[in-house]
């Protein structure tokens, strides 16, 4: 599982760089998400802009990380979903579970406004 992390003062952005999350990499995705939750101070944004498809195994990984974030009193949201990924979230009703944003900047502006200038400077 390849991914990038952007650590900001008060938020962390985790961006998988795979195009698919399915049975073959869902466990690695889950591990990366859980590590990111631990590293996030208050807010974690998952940037799904590279994801063209996510299976139920990938959705399960997101749910496990979401529960871990909630247990640590951290906010976790998704950003930049592609059309098929948005459809999968809607069909599975994960669009009700997770807060979804059009892009990472919008998510940060809403959930961690103090870090937007820091994000823009990157």
Coordinates of C-alpha atoms in Angstrom, one line a residue:
X1 CA 0.0 0.0 0.0
X2 CA 1.5 3.3 -1.0
X3 CA 0.2 6.5 0.5
X4 CA 1.2 10.0 1.4
X5 CA 0.7 11.8 4.7
X6 CA 0.6 15.5 5.3
X7 CA 0.9 16.4 8.9
X8 CA -0.5 19.8 9.8
X9 CA -0.8 21.5 13.1
X10 CA -4.1 20.1 14.2
X11 CA -4.9 17.8 11.2
X12 CA -3.5 15.0 9.2
X13 CA -4.2 14.2 5.6
X14 CA -3.8 10.6 4.5
X15 CA -3.8 10.0 0.7
X16 CA -3.6 6.4 -0.6
X17 CA -1.9 6.3 -4.0
X18 CA -3.5 3.1 -5.2
X19 CA -6.3 3.2 -7.8
X20 CA -8.2 0.3 -6.2
X21 CA -8.8 -0.8 -2.7
X22 CA -10.0 -4.4 -2.6
X23 CA -9.2 -7.8 -1.0
X24 CA -5.6 -7.7 -2.2
X25 CA -4.7 -4.5 -0.2
X26 CA -7.5 -3.8 2.2
X27 CA -5.5 -5.0 5.3
X28 CA -2.6 -2.8 4.4
X29 CA -5.0 0.1 3.9
X30 CA -6.5 -0.6 7.3
X31 CA -3.1 -0.6 8.9
X32 CA -2.1 2.7 7.2
X33 CA -5.4 4.2 8.3
X34 CA -5.0 3.1 11.9
X35 CA -1.5 4.4 12.1
X36 CA -2.7 7.7 10.6
X37 CA -5.5 7.9 13.2
X38 CA -2.9 7.5 15.9
X39 CA -0.7 10.2 14.4
X40 CA -3.5 12.7 13.9
X41 CA -3.9 15.2 16.7
X42 CA -7.6 16.1 16.2
X43 CA -8.7 15.7 12.6
X44 CA -7.9 13.1 9.9
X45 CA -8.9 13.6 6.3
X46 CA -8.7 10.7 3.9
X47 CA -8.0 12.0 0.4
X48 CA -9.6 9.4 -1.9
X49 CA -8.8 11.3 -5.2
X50 CA -6.7 8.5 -6.6
X51 CA -9.2 5.7 -5.8
X52 CA -11.2 4.6 -8.8
X53 CA -12.8 1.6 -7.0
X54 CA -13.3 0.5 -3.4
X55 CA -14.7 -2.9 -2.4
X56 CA -16.5 -3.9 0.7
X57 CA -13.2 -5.0 2.2
X58 CA -11.9 -1.4 1.7
X59 CA -15.1 0.0 3.2
X60 CA -14.6 -2.3 6.2
X61 CA -11.1 -0.8 6.6
X62 CA -12.5 2.7 6.6
X63 CA -15.1 1.7 9.2
X64 CA -12.5 0.2 11.5
X65 CA -10.4 3.4 11.3
X66 CA -13.5 5.5 11.8
X67 CA -14.4 3.7 15.0
X68 CA -10.8 4.0 16.2
X69 CA -10.8 7.7 15.5
X70 CA -14.1 8.1 17.4
X71 CA -12.7 6.2 20.4
X72 CA -9.8 8.6 20.5
X73 CA -12.2 11.6 20.1
X74 CA -10.9 12.5 16.7
X75 CA -12.8 13.5 13.6
X76 CA -12.3 11.5 10.4
X77 CA -13.7 12.6 7.1
X78 CA -13.4 11.6 3.4
X79 CA -12.5 14.0 0.6
X80 CA -12.2 14.1 -3.2
X81 CA -14.2 10.9 -4.1
X82 CA -14.3 10.0 -7.8
X83 CA -17.8 9.4 -9.3
X84 CA -17.7 5.6 -9.0
X85 CA -16.4 5.8 -5.4
X86 CA -19.2 8.2 -4.6
X87 CA -21.7 5.8 -6.0
X88 CA -20.3 2.9 -4.0
X89 CA -20.5 5.1 -0.8
X90 CA -24.1 5.9 -1.7
X91 CA -25.1 2.3 -2.4
X92 CA -23.5 1.1 0.8
X93 CA -24.9 4.2 2.7
X94 CA -21.4 5.1 3.8
X95 CA -22.2 8.6 2.6
X96 CA -24.4 8.8 5.7
X97 CA -21.8 7.4 8.1
X98 CA -18.9 9.6 6.8
X99 CA -18.7 13.3 6.2
X100 CA -17.7 13.7 2.6
X101 CA -16.1 16.8 1.0
X102 CA -15.4 17.8 -2.5
X103 CA -11.7 18.2 -1.9
X104 CA -9.1 18.2 1.0
X105 CA -9.1 22.0 1.3
X106 CA -12.9 22.1 1.8
X107 CA -12.6 19.5 4.5
X108 CA -9.8 21.3 6.3
X109 CA -11.7 24.7 6.0
X110 CA -14.7 23.1 7.7
X111 CA -13.0 20.8 10.2
X112 CA -9.7 22.5 11.0
X113 CA -9.9 26.1 9.7
X114 CA -6.7 27.1 11.5
X115 CA -4.6 24.8 9.2
X116 CA -5.9 26.0 5.8
X117 CA -3.1 28.6 5.4
X118 CA -0.5 26.0 6.3
X119 CA -2.1 23.6 3.7
X120 CA -2.2 26.2 1.0
X121 CA 1.5 27.0 1.6
X122 CA 2.5 23.4 0.7

